[in-house]
Coordinates of C-alpha atoms in Angstrom, one line a residue:
Chain A
M665 CA -37.2 46.0 13.7
T666 CA -34.6 43.8 13.3
E667 CA -35.7 39.9 12.7
P668 CA -35.5 37.6 15.2
L669 CA -33.3 35.0 15.2
V670 CA -35.8 32.8 16.3
R671 CA -39.7 33.1 15.9
I672 CA -42.4 30.9 17.3
E673 CA -46.3 32.1 16.5
G674 CA -49.0 30.4 17.3
V675 CA -46.9 26.8 18.2
S676 CA -49.0 23.9 19.2
K677 CA -48.1 20.1 19.5
S678 CA -50.4 16.9 20.5
F679 CA -50.2 13.1 20.9
G680 CA -52.9 11.5 20.1
S681 CA -55.2 13.4 23.3
F682 CA -52.7 15.9 25.1
Q683 CA -52.3 19.0 24.3
A684 CA -48.8 18.9 25.6
V685 CA -47.6 22.6 23.7
K686 CA -50.8 24.6 23.4
N687 CA -50.9 28.2 21.2
V688 CA -47.0 28.8 22.4
S689 CA -45.6 32.5 20.4
L690 CA -42.0 33.7 21.1
Q691 CA -39.6 35.7 19.1
I692 CA -35.8 35.5 20.4
E693 CA -33.5 37.7 19.8
K694 CA -29.6 36.9 18.0
G695 CA -26.5 36.3 21.1
E696 CA -29.9 35.6 23.6
I697 CA -29.9 33.1 26.9
F698 CA -33.3 32.6 26.9
S699 CA -34.9 30.3 29.2
L700 CA -37.5 27.3 29.1
L701 CA -38.5 27.4 32.6
G702 CA -42.0 25.3 33.6
G703 CA -41.8 21.7 36.0
S704 CA -41.7 17.9 34.5
G705 CA -44.4 17.4 31.7
C706 CA -45.0 21.0 30.7
G707 CA -44.2 21.5 27.6
K708 CA -41.0 23.0 27.5
T709 CA -38.9 20.0 26.5
T710 CA -41.4 19.2 23.4
L711 CA -41.2 22.6 22.6
L712 CA -36.9 22.2 21.9
R713 CA -37.5 19.2 19.9
M714 CA -40.1 21.2 17.7
L715 CA -36.9 24.1 17.6
A716 CA -34.5 20.8 17.0
G717 CA -36.8 18.9 14.7
F718 CA -37.3 15.5 16.3
E719 CA -41.4 16.3 16.8
A720 CA -43.1 18.8 14.2
P721 CA -45.4 21.1 15.3
T722 CA -49.5 19.9 15.0
Q723 CA -50.5 23.7 14.5
G724 CA -48.2 27.2 13.9
R725 CA -44.9 28.2 12.4
I726 CA -41.4 28.5 12.8
F727 CA -38.9 30.2 11.7
I728 CA -35.4 30.1 12.5
D729 CA -33.6 33.2 11.0
G730 CA -36.3 34.1 8.6
V731 CA -36.5 31.0 7.3
D732 CA -39.6 28.3 7.7
M733 CA -39.2 25.1 9.4
A734 CA -41.5 23.2 8.8
A735 CA -39.8 21.3 5.7
V736 CA -36.6 21.1 6.8
P737 CA -35.5 18.4 8.8
P738 CA -33.2 17.6 11.5
W739 CA -29.8 17.6 10.3
E740 CA -29.9 20.7 7.3
R741 CA -31.3 23.1 9.9
P742 CA -28.1 25.0 12.0
V743 CA -29.2 24.2 15.6
H744 CA -27.2 22.0 17.5
M745 CA -28.3 20.1 20.7
M746 CA -26.8 19.4 24.0
F747 CA -28.8 16.3 25.4
Q748 CA -29.5 16.2 28.7
S749 CA -27.8 12.8 29.4
Y750 CA -25.3 13.8 26.5
A751 CA -25.7 11.7 24.1
L752 CA -22.6 11.5 24.1
F753 CA -21.0 8.0 20.8
P754 CA -19.7 5.7 23.6
H755 CA -17.7 4.3 20.7
M756 CA -16.0 7.5 19.9
T757 CA -12.8 9.3 21.4
V758 CA -13.6 12.5 22.9
E759 CA -11.9 13.9 19.7
K760 CA -14.4 12.2 17.4
N761 CA -17.1 12.8 19.6
I762 CA -17.0 16.5 18.6
G763 CA -15.9 16.8 15.2
Y764 CA -18.5 14.2 14.2
G765 CA -20.1 17.1 12.8
L766 CA -17.7 18.5 11.0
K767 CA -17.6 15.3 8.3
H768 CA -20.9 16.7 7.3
D769 CA -18.7 20.2 6.4
A770 CA -17.2 21.1 3.6
M771 CA -14.0 21.8 4.5
S772 CA -10.6 20.4 4.7
N773 CA -8.7 17.5 7.1
A774 CA -6.6 20.2 8.4
G775 CA -9.8 23.0 9.2
R776 CA -11.3 20.5 9.9
Q777 CA -8.9 19.0 13.3
A778 CA -7.9 22.8 13.7
R779 CA -11.6 23.4 14.5
V780 CA -11.7 20.4 17.0
R781 CA -8.6 21.5 18.8
E782 CA -9.8 24.6 19.1
M783 CA -13.4 23.4 20.8
L784 CA -11.1 21.1 22.8
E785 CA -9.2 24.1 24.6
L786 CA -12.2 26.4 24.7
V787 CA -13.5 23.8 27.7
Q788 CA -9.8 22.8 27.9
L789 CA -9.6 19.1 27.7
T790 CA -6.8 19.6 25.1
P791 CA -5.5 16.2 27.6
F792 CA -8.3 13.4 27.3
A793 CA -8.9 13.9 23.9
T794 CA -8.0 10.2 22.7
R795 CA -10.1 9.5 26.1
K796 CA -13.8 7.4 24.9
P797 CA -16.6 9.0 27.4
H798 CA -16.6 6.6 29.7
Q799 CA -12.7 7.4 30.6
I800 CA -13.6 10.4 31.8
S801 CA -15.7 12.2 34.8
G802 CA -19.2 13.0 34.2
G803 CA -17.8 17.4 34.0
Q804 CA -16.3 16.7 31.1
R805 CA -18.5 14.2 29.2
Q806 CA -21.1 17.6 29.3
R807 CA -17.8 19.3 28.1
V808 CA -17.6 17.1 25.2
A809 CA -21.4 17.8 24.8
L810 CA -20.7 21.1 25.1
A811 CA -18.2 20.9 22.2
R812 CA -20.0 18.8 20.0
A813 CA -22.0 20.8 19.9
L814 CA -20.7 24.2 19.8
A815 CA -17.6 23.0 16.8
R816 CA -20.2 23.7 13.7
Q817 CA -20.7 27.1 14.2
P818 CA -24.6 26.3 15.0
K819 CA -27.2 30.0 14.2
L820 CA -28.6 28.4 17.7
L821 CA -27.4 26.1 19.7
L822 CA -30.7 24.1 23.2
L823 CA -29.4 22.9 26.3
D824 CA -31.2 20.7 27.9
E825 CA -31.2 20.3 31.4
P826 CA -27.1 21.4 30.9
L827 CA -27.0 20.7 34.5
A828 CA -29.2 18.2 35.3
A829 CA -26.6 15.5 36.2
L830 CA -24.3 17.1 37.4
D831 CA -23.5 18.3 41.3
K832 CA -24.3 21.0 42.8
K833 CA -20.3 22.3 43.6
L834 CA -19.8 21.8 40.0
R835 CA -23.6 23.1 38.8
E836 CA -22.4 26.7 40.2
H837 CA -18.7 26.4 38.4
T838 CA -20.7 25.4 35.7
Q839 CA -22.5 28.0 34.7
F840 CA -21.1 30.2 34.5
E841 CA -18.5 27.9 32.3
L842 CA -21.2 28.0 30.1
M843 CA -22.1 31.7 30.4
S844 CA -18.9 32.9 29.2
I845 CA -18.7 30.6 26.8
Q846 CA -21.9 32.0 25.2
E847 CA -20.5 35.2 25.9
R848 CA -16.5 34.6 23.4
T849 CA -19.1 32.5 21.1
G850 CA -21.8 35.2 20.7
V851 CA -23.9 32.0 19.8
T852 CA -27.8 32.2 20.9
F853 CA -28.1 29.4 23.9
I854 CA -32.0 28.4 24.2
V855 CA -31.9 26.6 27.8
V856 CA -34.4 24.4 28.9
T857 CA -34.9 24.0 33.1
H858 CA -37.0 23.1 36.2
D859 CA -35.0 24.8 37.9
Q860 CA -35.6 28.4 38.6
E861 CA -32.1 29.3 40.3
E862 CA -30.3 28.5 37.0
A863 CA -32.9 30.0 34.7
M864 CA -32.8 33.3 37.1
T865 CA -28.3 33.2 36.7
L866 CA -28.3 32.2 33.5
S867 CA -31.0 34.4 31.3
D868 CA -31.3 37.6 30.2
R869 CA -35.4 36.6 29.1
I870 CA -37.2 33.4 30.7
A871 CA -40.4 32.3 30.3
V872 CA -42.5 30.2 32.1
M873 CA -44.2 27.7 30.9
D874 CA -47.6 25.5 32.5
Q875 CA -49.3 22.3 30.8
G876 CA -48.7 24.0 27.2
V877 CA -49.0 27.6 27.9
V878 CA -46.4 30.3 28.2
R879 CA -47.6 31.9 31.6
Q880 CA -44.4 35.1 31.4
V881 CA -41.9 36.1 29.2
G882 CA -39.8 38.8 31.0
R883 CA -36.0 39.2 32.7
P884 CA -35.1 37.2 35.7
G885 CA -35.9 40.2 38.1
A886 CA -39.0 41.1 36.5
V887 CA -40.1 37.8 36.3
Y888 CA -39.5 37.1 40.2
E889 CA -40.1 41.0 41.5
F890 CA -43.5 41.6 38.6
P891 CA -45.3 37.8 38.6
N892 CA -48.4 38.8 36.5
S893 CA -49.7 35.5 38.2
K894 CA -50.1 32.8 41.2
F895 CA -48.4 30.6 39.3
V896 CA -45.9 31.9 38.6
A897 CA -45.0 34.4 41.6
N898 CA -44.9 30.4 43.9
F899 CA -43.1 28.9 40.9
L900 CA -40.4 31.8 41.2
G901 CA -38.8 31.1 44.8
S902 CA -41.5 31.7 47.3
I903 CA -44.9 33.9 48.2
N904 CA -47.3 34.4 51.3
A905 CA -51.1 34.7 49.4
F906 CA -54.1 35.6 51.0
D907 CA -57.3 35.9 49.0
A908 CA -57.8 39.6 49.7
K909 CA -60.9 41.6 48.1
V910 CA -60.2 45.7 47.1
T911 CA -61.0 48.6 49.5
A912 CA -59.9 51.9 48.1
I913 CA -59.2 52.8 45.4
G914 CA -56.3 56.3 45.6
E915 CA -52.7 57.1 45.3
Q916 CA -51.9 53.0 46.8
I917 CA -54.7 50.6 47.0
S918 CA -55.8 49.5 50.8
V919 CA -57.4 46.0 50.0
D920 CA -59.0 43.6 53.0
V921 CA -57.3 40.5 53.9
P922 CA -59.8 38.4 55.9
A923 CA -56.8 36.2 57.2
L924 CA -54.8 38.8 58.7
G925 CA -58.0 40.5 60.2
Q926 CA -56.6 44.0 58.8
T927 CA -56.7 46.3 55.9
V928 CA -53.2 46.1 54.0
I929 CA -52.0 49.5 52.4
A930 CA -49.9 47.9 48.3
R931 CA -49.3 50.6 45.6
A932 CA -51.1 51.6 43.2
V933 CA -51.5 49.3 40.3
A934 CA -53.5 49.0 36.9
G935 CA -56.3 47.5 36.3
V936 CA -58.2 46.7 39.6
S937 CA -61.7 48.1 41.0
V938 CA -62.7 48.9 43.9
G939 CA -64.7 45.6 45.4
Q940 CA -62.5 43.2 43.4
S941 CA -61.3 40.0 45.1
L942 CA -57.9 38.9 44.2
T943 CA -54.9 37.4 45.4
M944 CA -52.7 39.8 48.2
A945 CA -49.3 37.9 48.6
L946 CA -45.7 38.9 49.8
R947 CA -42.2 37.7 49.1
P948 CA -40.9 36.4 52.6
E949 CA -37.6 37.9 51.9
K950 CA -39.6 41.8 52.0
I951 CA -40.7 41.4 55.7
T952 CA -39.2 42.6 58.6
I953 CA -39.4 41.5 62.2
H954 CA -38.6 43.2 65.1
R955 CA -38.8 42.2 69.3
A956 CA -40.6 44.9 69.9
P957 CA -43.9 47.0 68.5
V958 CA -44.2 48.7 66.0
E959 CA -45.2 51.8 64.1
G960 CA -46.5 52.0 60.7
A961 CA -49.4 50.9 58.4
N962 CA -48.5 47.2 57.4
V963 CA -47.4 46.3 60.9
L964 CA -48.3 41.9 61.8
A965 CA -48.2 41.1 65.7
G966 CA -47.3 37.2 66.2
G967 CA -45.3 34.5 68.0
V968 CA -43.0 33.1 66.5
K969 CA -44.0 29.3 66.1
D970 CA -41.7 27.7 63.8
L971 CA -37.5 28.2 62.7
A972 CA -35.0 27.3 60.5
Y973 CA -31.9 28.3 60.8
F974 CA -29.5 27.5 57.4
G975 CA -26.7 29.7 58.7
K976 CA -26.5 32.9 56.4
D977 CA -30.3 33.2 57.2
S978 CA -33.7 32.2 59.0
L979 CA -36.7 31.3 57.6
Y980 CA -39.8 31.6 60.1
R981 CA -42.9 30.3 60.6
V982 CA -45.2 33.5 62.2
A983 CA -48.6 32.0 63.2
L984 CA -50.9 35.3 63.1
P985 CA -53.7 35.2 66.0
S986 CA -56.6 34.8 63.2
G987 CA -54.2 31.4 62.7
A988 CA -52.8 32.6 59.5
L989 CA -49.1 32.1 59.3
V990 CA -46.4 33.9 57.8
S991 CA -42.8 33.1 56.3
V992 CA -40.7 35.3 57.0
H993 CA -36.3 35.1 55.9
A994 CA -34.4 37.5 57.4
V995 CA -30.3 37.6 56.8
N996 CA -28.3 36.3 59.9
A997 CA -26.6 40.0 59.8
A998 CA -25.2 39.9 62.8
R999 CA -22.9 36.6 64.5
A1000 CA -25.4 35.5 67.7
S1001 CA -25.1 32.6 69.4
D1002 CA -28.5 29.8 70.1
D1003 CA -30.2 32.9 73.1
E1004 CA -29.5 35.3 71.5
R1005 CA -30.9 34.7 68.4
L1006 CA -32.5 37.3 66.6
A1007 CA -36.4 34.9 68.3
D1008 CA -36.8 32.3 69.6
W1009 CA -39.8 30.0 69.1
D1010 CA -43.1 31.3 70.7
D1011 CA -41.5 34.6 71.2
K1012 CA -43.9 37.7 70.3
V1013 CA -42.2 39.2 67.1
W1014 CA -44.0 42.4 65.4
L1015 CA -43.9 41.9 61.3
S1016 CA -43.7 45.1 58.6
F1017 CA -43.5 45.7 55.0
D1018 CA -43.4 48.3 52.4
P1019 CA -46.6 48.6 50.3
A1020 CA -44.5 48.8 47.3
S1021 CA -43.6 45.0 48.7
V1022 CA -47.1 44.6 48.0
L1023 CA -48.3 42.0 45.2
L1024 CA -51.9 42.2 44.3
L1025 CA -52.2 39.3 41.6
T1026 CA -55.2 38.5 40.0
D1027 CA -54.5 35.5 37.9
Chain B
M343 CA -24.2 -24.5 60.1
K344 CA -21.2 -27.3 59.8
R345 CA -24.2 -29.6 57.9
S346 CA -25.8 -26.9 56.1
N347 CA -22.5 -26.7 55.1
T348 CA -22.0 -30.1 53.8
F349 CA -25.6 -30.7 52.2
L350 CA -24.8 -28.0 50.0
L351 CA -21.6 -29.6 49.1
T352 CA -22.7 -33.1 48.8
M353 CA -25.7 -30.8 46.2
L354 CA -23.3 -29.7 44.1
G355 CA -21.1 -32.4 43.5
F356 CA -24.2 -34.7 42.9
G357 CA -25.0 -31.3 40.3
F358 CA -21.8 -31.6 38.6
A359 CA -21.2 -35.4 38.9
F360 CA -25.1 -35.8 36.9
F361 CA -23.8 -33.3 34.0
Y362 CA -19.9 -34.5 33.3
V363 CA -19.9 -38.3 34.7
P364 CA -21.4 -39.4 31.3
I365 CA -19.3 -37.1 29.5
L366 CA -16.5 -38.1 31.6
S367 CA -17.1 -41.3 30.9
M368 CA -17.5 -41.0 27.0
I369 CA -13.9 -39.0 26.5
V370 CA -12.6 -42.2 29.1
Y371 CA -14.3 -45.6 26.1
S372 CA -12.3 -42.6 23.0
F373 CA -9.7 -44.5 24.4
N374 CA -11.2 -48.1 24.3
A375 CA -9.2 -50.8 22.1
S376 CA -12.9 -53.2 21.8
R377 CA -15.4 -52.5 19.0
L378 CA -17.3 -52.6 21.9
A379 CA -18.5 -49.9 23.1
T380 CA -19.5 -50.7 26.8
V381 CA -16.5 -53.5 27.7
W382 CA -13.1 -52.0 28.6
G383 CA -10.3 -53.3 26.2
G384 CA -7.2 -52.2 27.1
F385 CA -5.7 -47.7 25.8
S386 CA -5.7 -47.0 22.4
T387 CA -6.1 -43.9 20.6
K388 CA -6.7 -46.2 16.8
W389 CA -10.6 -44.2 17.2
Y390 CA -9.2 -41.4 16.2
G391 CA -6.5 -42.7 13.3
T392 CA -9.6 -43.7 12.0
L393 CA -12.1 -41.0 12.5
L394 CA -10.0 -39.0 10.7
S395 CA -8.9 -41.4 7.8
N396 CA -13.2 -41.5 7.2
A397 CA -14.0 -38.3 4.7
Q398 CA -17.6 -38.9 5.0
V399 CA -17.2 -37.3 8.6
G400 CA -14.3 -34.5 6.9
K401 CA -17.3 -34.1 4.1
A402 CA -20.3 -34.0 7.1
L403 CA -18.0 -31.7 9.3
T404 CA -17.8 -29.4 5.7
L405 CA -20.5 -29.1 4.7
S406 CA -21.9 -28.0 8.3
L407 CA -20.0 -25.5 9.0
E408 CA -21.1 -24.1 5.0
I409 CA -25.1 -24.2 6.1
A410 CA -23.5 -22.3 9.0
V411 CA -22.2 -19.8 8.2
I412 CA -24.4 -18.8 5.1
S413 CA -27.4 -19.4 6.8
S414 CA -26.2 -17.4 10.4
T415 CA -25.3 -14.6 8.4
T416 CA -27.9 -14.1 6.3
A417 CA -29.9 -14.2 9.6
T418 CA -28.1 -12.0 11.2
I419 CA -28.9 -9.6 8.4
L420 CA -32.3 -10.3 8.4
G421 CA -33.0 -10.2 11.4
T422 CA -31.0 -7.2 12.8
M423 CA -33.1 -5.3 10.6
A424 CA -36.0 -6.6 11.8
G425 CA -35.3 -6.1 15.1
I426 CA -33.8 -2.5 14.5
A427 CA -37.6 -2.5 12.8
L428 CA -39.7 -3.8 15.8
A429 CA -37.9 -0.9 18.0
R430 CA -37.8 2.4 17.2
F431 CA -40.8 1.9 14.2
T432 CA -43.4 1.4 17.2
T433 CA -46.3 1.8 15.4
F434 CA -46.4 1.0 11.7
R435 CA -49.6 -1.2 10.3
G436 CA -49.0 -4.8 10.9
R437 CA -46.8 -4.0 13.4
T438 CA -48.5 -6.7 16.0
L439 CA -48.5 -9.1 13.5
F440 CA -45.5 -9.1 11.8
S441 CA -43.7 -8.8 15.6
G442 CA -45.8 -11.9 15.7
L443 CA -45.2 -13.5 12.9
V444 CA -41.1 -13.2 13.7
T445 CA -41.2 -14.0 17.2
A446 CA -43.5 -17.3 16.5
P447 CA -41.1 -19.4 15.7
L448 CA -39.6 -19.6 19.5
I449 CA -42.3 -21.5 20.8
M450 CA -42.9 -23.9 17.9
P451 CA -41.6 -27.2 18.3
E452 CA -39.0 -28.4 16.1
V453 CA -41.4 -31.3 14.1
I454 CA -43.4 -28.6 13.5
T455 CA -41.5 -26.0 11.5
G456 CA -39.4 -28.7 10.7
I457 CA -43.1 -30.7 8.6
S458 CA -44.5 -27.3 7.5
S459 CA -40.9 -25.8 6.2
L460 CA -40.5 -29.5 3.6
I461 CA -44.8 -29.9 3.1
F462 CA -43.4 -25.5 1.9
F463 CA -40.6 -26.5 -0.4
I464 CA -42.7 -29.6 -1.9
L465 CA -45.8 -27.7 -2.9
L466 CA -42.4 -25.0 -4.1
G467 CA -41.0 -28.0 -6.2
Q468 CA -44.1 -28.8 -8.0
Y469 CA -45.9 -25.3 -8.9
L470 CA -41.8 -23.2 -9.2
G471 CA -39.9 -26.1 -10.2
W472 CA -37.2 -24.6 -7.0
P473 CA -35.8 -25.6 -5.0
A474 CA -35.8 -29.2 -7.8
A475 CA -34.1 -31.3 -5.0
R476 CA -33.5 -31.4 -1.4
G477 CA -30.4 -30.4 0.0
F478 CA -28.1 -27.8 0.9
T479 CA -30.6 -24.8 -0.3
T480 CA -33.6 -26.5 0.9
V481 CA -31.6 -27.6 4.7
T482 CA -29.8 -23.8 4.9
L483 CA -33.0 -21.2 3.7
A484 CA -34.8 -24.0 7.2
H485 CA -32.0 -22.8 9.0
I486 CA -32.2 -18.4 8.0
T487 CA -34.8 -18.9 8.7
F488 CA -35.4 -19.9 12.8
S489 CA -32.6 -18.7 13.8
M490 CA -33.4 -15.4 12.7
V491 CA -35.5 -15.0 15.2
F492 CA -33.0 -15.4 17.8
V493 CA -30.8 -12.5 16.5
T494 CA -34.1 -10.6 15.9
T495 CA -35.0 -10.7 19.8
I496 CA -30.4 -10.2 20.6
V497 CA -31.1 -6.8 18.7
Q498 CA -34.4 -5.5 19.6
S499 CA -33.8 -5.8 23.2
R500 CA -30.5 -3.9 22.6
M501 CA -31.9 -1.4 20.9
L502 CA -34.6 -1.1 23.0
S503 CA -32.0 -0.5 25.9
A504 CA -29.7 1.9 24.1
D505 CA -30.2 5.9 24.1
R506 CA -32.2 6.4 21.1
A507 CA -30.3 9.8 22.2
I508 CA -27.2 8.7 20.5
E509 CA -29.1 8.7 17.5
E510 CA -31.2 11.7 18.1
A511 CA -27.8 13.6 18.3
A512 CA -25.4 12.1 15.0
M513 CA -29.1 13.4 13.1
D514 CA -28.8 16.9 15.1
L515 CA -25.3 17.3 13.5
G516 CA -25.7 17.1 10.5
A517 CA -26.5 13.0 9.5
K518 CA -28.6 11.8 7.6
P519 CA -30.6 8.9 8.0
W520 CA -28.6 6.1 6.7
Q521 CA -25.3 8.2 8.1
V522 CA -27.1 7.6 11.5
L523 CA -27.3 3.8 10.9
R524 CA -23.9 3.5 10.1
D525 CA -21.6 5.7 12.3
V526 CA -24.0 4.6 15.2
T527 CA -27.0 2.7 15.3
L528 CA -24.6 -0.7 14.2
P529 CA -21.3 0.3 15.8
V530 CA -23.4 0.7 19.6
I531 CA -25.8 -2.5 18.6
S532 CA -22.2 -4.4 17.1
P533 CA -22.3 -7.1 20.3
A534 CA -25.4 -7.7 20.0
I535 CA -25.3 -8.5 15.8
L536 CA -22.6 -10.9 16.9
S537 CA -23.7 -12.6 20.0
G538 CA -27.1 -13.1 17.6
W539 CA -24.3 -14.5 14.9
L540 CA -22.7 -16.7 17.0
L541 CA -26.6 -17.7 18.6
A542 CA -27.6 -19.0 14.8
F543 CA -24.1 -20.4 13.8
T544 CA -23.7 -22.5 16.8
I545 CA -28.0 -23.6 16.4
S546 CA -27.5 -24.4 12.9
M547 CA -24.5 -26.6 13.3
D548 CA -25.9 -28.9 16.1
D549 CA -29.2 -28.9 14.4
V550 CA -30.9 -32.1 13.8
V551 CA -34.9 -32.6 13.4
I552 CA -35.4 -29.3 11.1
T553 CA -32.5 -30.6 9.0
N554 CA -34.1 -33.8 8.8
F555 CA -37.1 -32.8 7.2
T556 CA -35.8 -30.6 4.7
T557 CA -32.3 -32.8 3.6
G558 CA -32.1 -34.7 0.5
P559 CA -29.7 -37.2 -0.6
G560 CA -26.0 -37.0 -0.4
T561 CA -26.3 -33.6 1.9
T562 CA -25.7 -35.3 5.6
T563 CA -24.2 -32.6 8.1
L564 CA -22.6 -33.5 11.0
P565 CA -25.7 -33.6 13.5
I566 CA -27.5 -36.1 10.5
L567 CA -24.6 -38.5 10.2
I568 CA -24.5 -39.1 13.8
W569 CA -28.2 -39.9 14.1
S570 CA -27.8 -42.1 11.6
K571 CA -24.6 -43.6 12.9
V572 CA -25.9 -44.3 16.9
K573 CA -28.6 -46.1 14.9
L574 CA -26.2 -48.8 14.0
G575 CA -24.7 -48.9 17.6
V576 CA -22.4 -46.4 19.3
T577 CA -18.6 -47.3 17.8
P578 CA -15.4 -45.9 19.7
D579 CA -15.4 -43.9 16.7
I580 CA -18.8 -41.7 17.5
N581 CA -16.8 -40.9 20.6
A582 CA -14.1 -39.8 19.5
L583 CA -15.3 -37.6 17.4
A584 CA -18.1 -36.7 20.7
T585 CA -14.6 -35.8 22.3
L586 CA -13.5 -33.8 20.2
I587 CA -16.1 -31.7 20.2
V588 CA -15.7 -31.4 23.8
L589 CA -12.6 -30.1 23.6
T590 CA -13.3 -27.2 20.8
V591 CA -16.4 -26.2 22.6
G592 CA -14.1 -26.2 26.4
L593 CA -11.3 -24.6 24.3
C594 CA -14.1 -22.0 22.9
V595 CA -15.4 -21.3 25.9
L596 CA -12.3 -20.4 27.8
A597 CA -11.5 -18.3 24.4
A598 CA -15.0 -16.9 25.3
G599 CA -13.3 -16.2 30.4
V600 CA -10.3 -14.9 29.0
G601 CA -11.9 -12.3 27.0
M602 CA -14.5 -11.5 29.0
N603 CA -11.8 -11.7 32.1
R604 CA -9.9 -8.9 30.1
A605 CA -12.5 -6.4 29.5
E606 CA -13.6 -6.1 33.6
R607 CA -10.1 -5.6 34.3
R608 CA -9.5 -3.0 31.3
A609 CA -13.4 -1.5 32.8
E610 CA -12.1 -1.0 35.7
R611 CA -8.8 0.6 34.7
D612 CA -11.4 3.1 33.0
R613 CA -13.6 3.5 36.5
R614 CA -9.5 4.4 37.8
L615 CA -9.4 7.0 34.6
A616 CA -12.5 8.9 35.0
Y617 CA -12.2 8.7 39.0
R618 CA -9.0 10.2 38.9
A619 CA -10.3 12.8 36.1
N620 CA -12.7 13.6 38.4
Q621 CA -9.7 14.5 40.9

């Protein structure tokens, strides 16, 4: 097995009595875009700052390219960081900002200038080389910060909420630009973000963090479709979650869901036993909404209580006879006027879903 | 509406009169031909001539400038270091004590600072033989002590409002701590350092109380000279001197105003550049 680029072994960090990071172990491969995803205060930024060397772990070790980083100061690490505030040097031009790191390398003046020009081209800022940071737009500042961090060809680039300061349109565009730059340079990216969509689109793998602990690591699809806990399921996208009890295990699993007033059939999974209490969860987009009664195992009847129309899709909140509310996401595939919509307020509807879509969460 | 407007204008007029009529009358009387400060004896510029040929005034002005330059520069170096330390090192042994000691002179009555400096210098002279006599050195030292706190306060508040990430970014890009200080921290806080220096310089230039306590024979700064001359009665040449000082200060304020106006226009242009770059 080849050595991963970054190996984090049992790292914890405490600030006084507050434990920001608890026993985190992660391996990040060369060339990956790896995201640390979590809400504020989950420890993702602290972990990033430990990789950069601004904080020392209270416990555990960090290896980058096989070298223990414990005694390596920030200025000697083969790691560069793109700060959330971009942290551009306000008194230097775009050019000088990008070239700042190169000053500390043994490099000819001509080589340095060539590298700066190359970076300016990479982020398409050549016409703005002699501007100061306050003379360019927010999106351009973000690109200067990126170019500055990439100029010294780091083994690892740390990005702290790289897109948080940009507006929505620019963010989408920049996301793809980041991915293409990563592809061209081959540098490993670790991205800290609180935005699940950003993490899903950017990354090869995601680590979902909560209260200093890594809850799940995996490819975006795997984490979204096969969450290992109610927390992860809820953090990535939304779910309908109900308490349930396993009643039978055969080719498929039957669970009794009191809130729905019926038994739900789920695909067989390992690690559950009859009589076990767990959470039955369903993603809103996995449920189909019907205007007429349908046959089959997992069918619920109810009335539309709320309706939110988003244009390309709609969110229905369906009240069941038991009083439970189920959210359903439906794509508005057909063009329809207001009065010929799929379902309207107070309409009687039937909901159906595939046993394979049912999530049984024990955590 | 109309009435309250009249009222406001009247009050404004009174306010300005309160500030500037004394200064104006002083300027007018500096052109008084009469020797008596309060009796108008016709227009004359002879007191300016007297003033310029007065070697004592020239010497005092030079001395004041020397003391001000040396003390404000030293105070700026020390004060900047203290300001950076207080802003960056949030936890070290005795930080609260240090912070208190640094800012205490800000609220200490000048008389107390003056007396304690005097006693300190006398004791030093007795036990160490240095400073042998009070004069240039002791005045400069005293000025450093009480003007340093202003620099510290200004630098500290600038440091606290600056983005810490900028220094971290420099360090991250391979700069050792001293390089971070040279390349990033000092340039970013340089406006604060400059205004700290200017403040220290101004305070040193016009200090009477503390200088009075710490000075010795032969070391007469300009404020002390004016003070001792006035004790014998206000003479028109003092009026002339004061007029020249007002003129200097006025020109400085005017220059600062023009500079600020220009900086504002430059900032406005930069904002437009940034906006257009966005399109």
